[in-house]
Structure formats: structure tokens, C-alpha cells
Short mmCIF file of C-alpha atoms in Angstrom, two decimals:
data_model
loop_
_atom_site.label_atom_id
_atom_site.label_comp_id
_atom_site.label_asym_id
_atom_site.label_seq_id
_atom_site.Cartn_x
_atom_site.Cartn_y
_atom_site.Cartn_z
CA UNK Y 384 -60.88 31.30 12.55
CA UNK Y 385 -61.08 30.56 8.48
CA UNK Y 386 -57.97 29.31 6.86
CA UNK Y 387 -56.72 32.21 4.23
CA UNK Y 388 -55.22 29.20 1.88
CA UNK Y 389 -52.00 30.79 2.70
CA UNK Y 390 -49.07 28.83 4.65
CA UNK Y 391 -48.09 28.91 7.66
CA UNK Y 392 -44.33 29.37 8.60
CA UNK Y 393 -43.37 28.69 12.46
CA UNK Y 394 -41.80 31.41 14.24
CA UNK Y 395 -38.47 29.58 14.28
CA UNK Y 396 -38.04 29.20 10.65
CA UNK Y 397 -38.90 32.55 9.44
CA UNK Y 398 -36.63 33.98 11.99
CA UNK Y 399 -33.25 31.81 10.63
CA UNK Y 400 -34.54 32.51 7.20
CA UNK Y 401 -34.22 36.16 7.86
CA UNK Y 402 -30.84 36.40 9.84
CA UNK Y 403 -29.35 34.11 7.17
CA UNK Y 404 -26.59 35.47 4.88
CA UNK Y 405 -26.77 34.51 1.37
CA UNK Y 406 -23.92 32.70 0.95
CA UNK Y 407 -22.05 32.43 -2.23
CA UNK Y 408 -22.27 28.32 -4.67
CA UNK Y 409 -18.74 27.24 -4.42
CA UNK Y 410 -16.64 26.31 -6.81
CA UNK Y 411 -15.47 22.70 -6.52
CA UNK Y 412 -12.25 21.21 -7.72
CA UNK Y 413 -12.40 17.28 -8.02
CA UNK Y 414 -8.79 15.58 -7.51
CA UNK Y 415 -7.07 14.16 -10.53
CA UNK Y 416 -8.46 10.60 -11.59
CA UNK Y 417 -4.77 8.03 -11.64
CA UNK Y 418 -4.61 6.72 -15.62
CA UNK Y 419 -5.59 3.61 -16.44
CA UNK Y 420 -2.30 2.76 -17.66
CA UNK Y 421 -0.01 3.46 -15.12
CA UNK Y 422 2.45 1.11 -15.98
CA UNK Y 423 5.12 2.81 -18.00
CA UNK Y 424 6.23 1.11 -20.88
CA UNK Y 425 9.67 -0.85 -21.44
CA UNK Y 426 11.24 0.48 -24.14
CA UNK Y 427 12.96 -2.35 -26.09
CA UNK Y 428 16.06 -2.48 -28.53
CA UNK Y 429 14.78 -1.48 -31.34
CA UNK Y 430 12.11 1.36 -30.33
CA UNK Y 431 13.33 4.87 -29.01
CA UNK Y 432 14.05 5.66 -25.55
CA UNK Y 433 11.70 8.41 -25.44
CA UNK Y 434 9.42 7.75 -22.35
CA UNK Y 435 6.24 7.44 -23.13
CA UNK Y 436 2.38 10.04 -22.78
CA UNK Y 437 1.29 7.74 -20.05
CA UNK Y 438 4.35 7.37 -17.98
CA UNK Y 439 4.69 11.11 -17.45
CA UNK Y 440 0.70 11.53 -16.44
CA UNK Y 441 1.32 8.75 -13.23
CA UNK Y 442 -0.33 10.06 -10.23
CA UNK Y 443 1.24 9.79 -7.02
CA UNK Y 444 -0.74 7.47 -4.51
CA UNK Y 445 -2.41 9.64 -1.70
CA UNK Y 446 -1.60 9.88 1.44
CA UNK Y 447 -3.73 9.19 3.99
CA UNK Y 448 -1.97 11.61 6.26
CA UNK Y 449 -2.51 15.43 6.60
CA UNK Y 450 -0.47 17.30 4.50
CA UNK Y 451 3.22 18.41 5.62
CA UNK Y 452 4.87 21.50 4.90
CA UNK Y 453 7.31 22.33 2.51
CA UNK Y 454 10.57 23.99 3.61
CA UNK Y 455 9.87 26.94 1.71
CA UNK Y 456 6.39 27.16 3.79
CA UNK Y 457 8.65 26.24 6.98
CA UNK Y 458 10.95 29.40 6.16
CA UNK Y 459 8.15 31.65 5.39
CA UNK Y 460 6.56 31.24 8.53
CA UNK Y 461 9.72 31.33 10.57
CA UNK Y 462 10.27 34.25 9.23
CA UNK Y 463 6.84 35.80 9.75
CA UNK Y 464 7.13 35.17 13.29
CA UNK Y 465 10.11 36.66 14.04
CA UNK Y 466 8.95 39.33 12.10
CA UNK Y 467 6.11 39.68 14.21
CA UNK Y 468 7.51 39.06 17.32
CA UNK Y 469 10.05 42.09 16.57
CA UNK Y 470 7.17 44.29 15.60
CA UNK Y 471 5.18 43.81 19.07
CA UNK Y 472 8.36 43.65 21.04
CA UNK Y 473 8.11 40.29 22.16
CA UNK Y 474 10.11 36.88 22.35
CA UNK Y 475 12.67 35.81 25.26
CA UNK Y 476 15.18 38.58 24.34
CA UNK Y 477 12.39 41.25 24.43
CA UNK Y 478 12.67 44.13 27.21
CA UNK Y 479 9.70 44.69 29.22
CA UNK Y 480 7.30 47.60 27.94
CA UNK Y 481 4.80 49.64 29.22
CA UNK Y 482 1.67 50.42 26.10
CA UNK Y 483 3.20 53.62 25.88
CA UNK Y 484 6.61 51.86 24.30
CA UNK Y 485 5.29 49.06 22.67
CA UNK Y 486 3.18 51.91 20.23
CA UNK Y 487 6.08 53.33 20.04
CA UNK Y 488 8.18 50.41 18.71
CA UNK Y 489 5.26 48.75 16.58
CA UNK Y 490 5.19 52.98 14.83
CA UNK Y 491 9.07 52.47 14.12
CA UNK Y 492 8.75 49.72 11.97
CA UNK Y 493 5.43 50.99 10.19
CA UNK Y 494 7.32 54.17 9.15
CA UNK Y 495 7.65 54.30 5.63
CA UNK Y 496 5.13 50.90 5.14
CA UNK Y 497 1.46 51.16 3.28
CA UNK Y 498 -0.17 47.48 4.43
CA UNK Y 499 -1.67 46.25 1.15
CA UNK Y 500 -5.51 45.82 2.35
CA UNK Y 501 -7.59 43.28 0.29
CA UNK Y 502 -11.42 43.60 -0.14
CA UNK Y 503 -11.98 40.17 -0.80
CA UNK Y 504 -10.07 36.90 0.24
CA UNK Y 505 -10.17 33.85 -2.07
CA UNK Y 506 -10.49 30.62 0.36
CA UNK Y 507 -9.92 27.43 -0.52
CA UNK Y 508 -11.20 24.12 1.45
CA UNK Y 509 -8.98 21.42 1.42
CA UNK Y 510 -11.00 17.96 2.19
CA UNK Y 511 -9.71 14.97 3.38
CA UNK Y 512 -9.96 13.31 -0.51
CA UNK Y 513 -8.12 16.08 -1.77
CA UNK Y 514 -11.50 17.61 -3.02
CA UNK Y 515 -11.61 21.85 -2.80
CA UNK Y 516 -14.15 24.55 -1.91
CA UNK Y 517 -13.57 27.68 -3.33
CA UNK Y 518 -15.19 31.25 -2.12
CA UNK Y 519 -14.70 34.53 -3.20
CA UNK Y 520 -16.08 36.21 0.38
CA UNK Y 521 -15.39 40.04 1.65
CA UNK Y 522 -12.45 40.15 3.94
CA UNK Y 523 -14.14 43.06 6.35
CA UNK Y 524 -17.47 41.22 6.15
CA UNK Y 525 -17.04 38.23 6.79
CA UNK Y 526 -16.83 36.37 10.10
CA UNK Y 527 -14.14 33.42 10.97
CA UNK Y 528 -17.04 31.65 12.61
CA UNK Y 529 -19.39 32.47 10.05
CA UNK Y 530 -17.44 29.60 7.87
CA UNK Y 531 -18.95 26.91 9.63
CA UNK Y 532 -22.54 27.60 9.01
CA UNK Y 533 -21.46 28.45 5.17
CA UNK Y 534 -19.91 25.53 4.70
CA UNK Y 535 -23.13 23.83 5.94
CA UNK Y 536 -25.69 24.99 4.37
CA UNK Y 537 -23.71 25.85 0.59
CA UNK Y 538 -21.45 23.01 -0.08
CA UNK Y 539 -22.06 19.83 2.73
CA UNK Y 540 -25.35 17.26 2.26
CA UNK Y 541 -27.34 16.96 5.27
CA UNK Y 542 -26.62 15.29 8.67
CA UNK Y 543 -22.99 15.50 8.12
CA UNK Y 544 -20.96 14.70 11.46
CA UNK Y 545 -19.10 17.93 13.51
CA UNK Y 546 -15.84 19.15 11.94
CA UNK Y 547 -13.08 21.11 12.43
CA UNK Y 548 -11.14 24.19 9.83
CA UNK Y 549 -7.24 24.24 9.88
CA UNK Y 550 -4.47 26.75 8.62
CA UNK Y 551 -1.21 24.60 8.06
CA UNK Y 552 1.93 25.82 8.88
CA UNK Y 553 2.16 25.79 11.58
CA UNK Y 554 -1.32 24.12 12.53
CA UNK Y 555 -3.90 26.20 13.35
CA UNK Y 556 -7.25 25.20 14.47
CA UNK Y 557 -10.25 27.41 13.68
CA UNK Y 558 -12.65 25.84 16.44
CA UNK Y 559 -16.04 26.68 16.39
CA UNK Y 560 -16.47 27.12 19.82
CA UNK Y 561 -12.82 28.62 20.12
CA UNK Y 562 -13.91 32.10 22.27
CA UNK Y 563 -10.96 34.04 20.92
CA UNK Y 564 -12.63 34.03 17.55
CA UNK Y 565 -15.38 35.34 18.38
CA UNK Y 566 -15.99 38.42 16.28
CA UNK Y 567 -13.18 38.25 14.40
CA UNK Y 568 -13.32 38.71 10.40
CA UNK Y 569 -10.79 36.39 7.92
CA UNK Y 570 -9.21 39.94 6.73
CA UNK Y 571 -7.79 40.07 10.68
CA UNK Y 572 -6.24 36.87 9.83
CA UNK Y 573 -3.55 37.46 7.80
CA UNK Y 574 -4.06 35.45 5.19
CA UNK Y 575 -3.63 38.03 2.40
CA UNK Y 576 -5.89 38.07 -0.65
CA UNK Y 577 -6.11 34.15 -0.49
CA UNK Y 578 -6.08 30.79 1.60
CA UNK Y 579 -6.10 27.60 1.93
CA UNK Y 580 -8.21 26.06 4.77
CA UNK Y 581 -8.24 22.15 5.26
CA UNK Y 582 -11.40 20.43 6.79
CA UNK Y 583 -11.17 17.36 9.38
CA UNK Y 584 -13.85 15.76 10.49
CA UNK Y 585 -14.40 15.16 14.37
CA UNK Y 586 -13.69 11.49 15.35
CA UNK Y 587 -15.97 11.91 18.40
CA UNK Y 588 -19.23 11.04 19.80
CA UNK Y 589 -22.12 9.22 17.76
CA UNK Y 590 -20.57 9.84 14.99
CA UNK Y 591 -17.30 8.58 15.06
CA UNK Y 592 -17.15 5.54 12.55
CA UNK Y 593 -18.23 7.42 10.02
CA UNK Y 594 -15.73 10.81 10.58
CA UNK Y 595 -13.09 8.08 10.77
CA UNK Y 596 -14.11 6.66 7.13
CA UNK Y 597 -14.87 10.26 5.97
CA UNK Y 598 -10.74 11.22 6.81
CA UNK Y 599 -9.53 8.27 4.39
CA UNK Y 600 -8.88 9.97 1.55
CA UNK Y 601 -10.14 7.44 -1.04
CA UNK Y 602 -13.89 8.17 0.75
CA UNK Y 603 -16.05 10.30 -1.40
CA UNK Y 604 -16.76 13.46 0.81
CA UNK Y 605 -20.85 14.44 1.69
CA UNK Y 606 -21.51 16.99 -1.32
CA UNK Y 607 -24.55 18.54 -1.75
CA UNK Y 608 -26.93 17.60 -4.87
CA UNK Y 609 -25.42 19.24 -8.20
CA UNK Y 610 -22.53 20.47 -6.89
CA UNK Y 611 -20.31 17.30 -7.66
CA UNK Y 612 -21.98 17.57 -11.47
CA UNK Y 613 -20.15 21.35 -12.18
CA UNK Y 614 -16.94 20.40 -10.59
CA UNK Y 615 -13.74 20.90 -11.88
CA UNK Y 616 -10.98 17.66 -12.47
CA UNK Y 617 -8.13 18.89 -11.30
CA UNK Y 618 -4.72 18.30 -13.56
CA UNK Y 619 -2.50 15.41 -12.09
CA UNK Y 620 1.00 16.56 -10.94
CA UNK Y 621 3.83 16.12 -13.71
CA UNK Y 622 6.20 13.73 -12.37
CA UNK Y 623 9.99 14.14 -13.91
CA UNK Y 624 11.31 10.41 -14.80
CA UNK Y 625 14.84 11.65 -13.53
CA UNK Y 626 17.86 12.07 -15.91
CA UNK Y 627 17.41 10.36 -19.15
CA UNK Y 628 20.95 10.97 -20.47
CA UNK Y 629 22.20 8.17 -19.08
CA UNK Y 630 25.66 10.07 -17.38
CA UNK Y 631 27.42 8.86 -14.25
CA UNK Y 632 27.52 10.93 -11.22
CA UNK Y 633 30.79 11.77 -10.13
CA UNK Y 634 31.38 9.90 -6.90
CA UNK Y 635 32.23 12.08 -3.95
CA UNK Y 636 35.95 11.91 -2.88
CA UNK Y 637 36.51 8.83 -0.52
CA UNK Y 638 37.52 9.83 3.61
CA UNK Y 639 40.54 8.52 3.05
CA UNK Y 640 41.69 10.44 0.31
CA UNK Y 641 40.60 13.65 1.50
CA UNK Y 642 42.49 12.67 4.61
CA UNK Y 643 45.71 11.90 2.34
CA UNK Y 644 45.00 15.53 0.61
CA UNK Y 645 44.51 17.26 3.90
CA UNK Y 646 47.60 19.72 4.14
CA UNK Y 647 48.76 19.79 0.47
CA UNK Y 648 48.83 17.92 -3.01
CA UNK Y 649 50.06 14.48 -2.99
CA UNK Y 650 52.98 13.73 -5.67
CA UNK Y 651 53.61 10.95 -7.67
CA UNK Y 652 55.94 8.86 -5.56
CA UNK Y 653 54.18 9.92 -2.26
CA UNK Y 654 51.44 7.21 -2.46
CA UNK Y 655 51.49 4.54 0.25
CA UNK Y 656 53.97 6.78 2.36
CA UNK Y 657 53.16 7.93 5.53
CA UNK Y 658 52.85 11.62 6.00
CA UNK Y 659 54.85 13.53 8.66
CA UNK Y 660 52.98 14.93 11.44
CA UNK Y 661 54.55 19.00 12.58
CA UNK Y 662 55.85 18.70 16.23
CA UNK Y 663 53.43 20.94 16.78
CA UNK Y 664 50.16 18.96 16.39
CA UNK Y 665 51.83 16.14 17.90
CA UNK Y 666 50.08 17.03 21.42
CA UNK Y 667 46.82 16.59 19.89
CA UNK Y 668 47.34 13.40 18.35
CA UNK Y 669 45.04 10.58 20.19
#
């Protein structure tokens, strides 16, 4: 047969490059560079005690663990799961009901609620360097699982070794192979009209010395070509220099005198004399 001059695309490749979403070019946010002069400056006699521009731009030093919670995260999500728990009629004080009554008790608290529904859901990836991924994508549209492959093909180079997506608090893992996720789209998820998703990469396998050197966060993370070139600096975190006014704190009341208070006001003579015990506490004196 005579060659048209036109190319030939294998089965294969026309078929992924027709099931393929377009995904949307993410919007990367670099961390904040540490100053170069991160000493602060000792302010002597005769200059003022103002601190200095450089001393207030000091960047922490990063931790090379995952990130912890705050307590106001902690008490947000305790509270979202007993509020959950109370709405599906669940939990170790929870009677036992048949589908009938548990429709019944979930209506009960949605009387008088309009859920706030969100079209699109603003997710940000969180990678071990403190580098971020951010997507606009449609909350009804748009797959759980369907992250995995977008993250691939949009924002990491090639040949990158397996990871894993996380919701923090409490930890969540997104697995890709996790069955229960199956189908499910990121507006089922809860996460409002945004998110923040942190990215691990799987110690495991072939690839393990390098996931292990890709989790330090001082290791540049596997960007695709350009995308490093529009990113963002992030601004450092202001760091307060504590109180500047120079102005003892009270101390707190010794045990000893709060012991000698205990009972009523101590006069001026009644220092160094021992107090008298009421016959009534007497029995429950060691």
C-alpha cells in the first residue's frame, strides 16, 4: 500500500488522547527564600532600640516533619464530628435505627437549613518543600481519583516515583487504589469551596531512595518545564520579637502564700503564726 505522507498514530495513543480531560496549568506558589541577613542586629548604647527590617523578615527553619494541627483546626474538627455523628444517629450513645428513623432524624436537623453548594472548589497541593499547586476544578465534575492523573500529566516532570494525597486533620489518605473512592467527586467531600491537599511520596519499591530524598523538605520537588519560571514567592511569616517595653511580669503568687491566704486575709502581726485548724477539718488532716 502507498504511504499518504500522513502519520501514523497507534491505536493506544489516540485512544488516551481522546478520553483525556483537559486539565487546567496550575498555579504554583514557591516557599519564601530565608534573608541573607538573618542575624538581627545588636543595638548598642547610643543607637535606638528599634529592631531592625531584617530581624522582623527571619524565616523559621522548616521542618522536616508533616505538618501538625493547630488547636483551632483540632476544635473544628471535633466539632464537625460530633456534629455529624448526631446528624446520622451514630456514636456509642446512639440508639439503634431502622432507615426508616435514621431519615427521619437526619430531616430534623435539616429543617430550617439551605446547604451552601459550591460549583467550583479551589485545591491547594501542599509538597513536601512547602511548594503549592493550585486548581480552580468543578466540584460536581470532578473525580477524587481523577487528581492523580492531573497532577501527572499538568504539574509533575516525567518518571516521578508513586505518591500518595492527604487531608490533615485528622489524616486522611486519598489512595489511589482506595475502592471507596471510586466514583466519588471532591464536592462529596466536604471540603467547602476550598482545600488544602498535601502530597507524600511513596517510600516503596524501586523507587525508594529517591521518595525518601524527595520528602526532605530542602529537596527541590520534580516540576514540569516552565512551570517553576511563572511561580509565585510566597511572603515569609512575620515573626513578633516579643515585648519590647521592657516591663516585668508579675510573678504568680508563691504555694505557700496562697496556702497562708487560704481561709481569709492575713493581718499585720499574723505573719510567722500558725493558723488554727476548725475541729471540724481536724478528721481530714493527714
Amino acid at each position: 500500500m502507498a504511504n499518504s505522507g500522513e502519520p501514523t498514530i497507534p491505536p493506544e495513543t489516540s485512544q488516551t488522547a481522546a478520553s483525556s480531560p483537559a486539565w487546567p496549568t496550575p498555579r504554583v506558589f514557591l516557599p519564601p527564600t530565608a534573608s541573607t541577613s538573618a542575624q538581627p542586629a545588636v543595638a548598642s548604647s547610643s543607637t535606638s532600640s528599634t529592631p531592625s527590617s531584617s530581624a522582623s523578615r527571619i524565616v523559621p527553619p522548616v521542618s522536616t516533619e508533616d505538618p501538625k494541627p493547630t488547636a483551632e483546626e483540632i476544635k473544628a474538627a471535633y466539632a464537625s464530628t460530633l456534629e455529624r455523628n448526631q446528624r446520622a444517629g451514630i456514636g456509642p450513645d446512639a440508639p439503634l435505627m431502622t432507615k426508616a428513623m435514621r431519615e427521619k432524624h437526619e430531616a430534623k436537623f435539616d429543617k430550617g437549613k439551605t446547604k451552601k453548594t459550591y460549583q467550583e472548589v479551589r485545591v491547594r497541593f501542599r509538597l513536601p518543600d512547602r511548594t503549592q499547586l493550585e486548581y480552580t476544578l468543578p466540584s460536581a465534575s470532578t473525580q477524587v481519583l481523577d487528581l492523580y492523573p492531573m497532577l501527572r500529566s499538568t504539574a509533575f516532570s516525567d518518571s516521578v516515583p508513586p505518591f500518595v494525597l492527604y487531608t490533615t486533620p485528622p489524616r486522611q489518605d486519598l489512595a489511589e487504589r482506595d475502592a471507596r473512592l471510586k466514583g466519588k467527586k471532591i464536592g462529596d467531600m466536604g471540603w467547602g469551596g476550598a482545600a488544602v491537599v498535601s502530597v507524600r511520596w511513596v517510600e516503596e519499591g524501586a523507587t525508594s531512595a529517591e521518595a525518601k530524598k524527595l520528602n526532605r523538605s530542602d529537596t527541590t520537588q520534580p516540576l514540569r518545564e516552565g512551570l517553576r519560571e511563572k511561580a509565585e514567592r510566597m511572603e515569609p511569616p512575620k515573626m513578633g520579637l516579643g515585648d519590647e517595653s521592657g516591663a516585668a511580669t508579675p510573678a504568680a503568687p508563691s504555694s505557700s502564700s496562697a496556702v497562708r491566704t487560704l481561709g481569709g486575709g492575713s493581718g499585720s502581726g499574723g505573719q510567722g503564726e500558725e493558723k488554727k485548724i476548725p475541729k471540724w477539718f481536724k478528721g481530714f488532716k493527714k
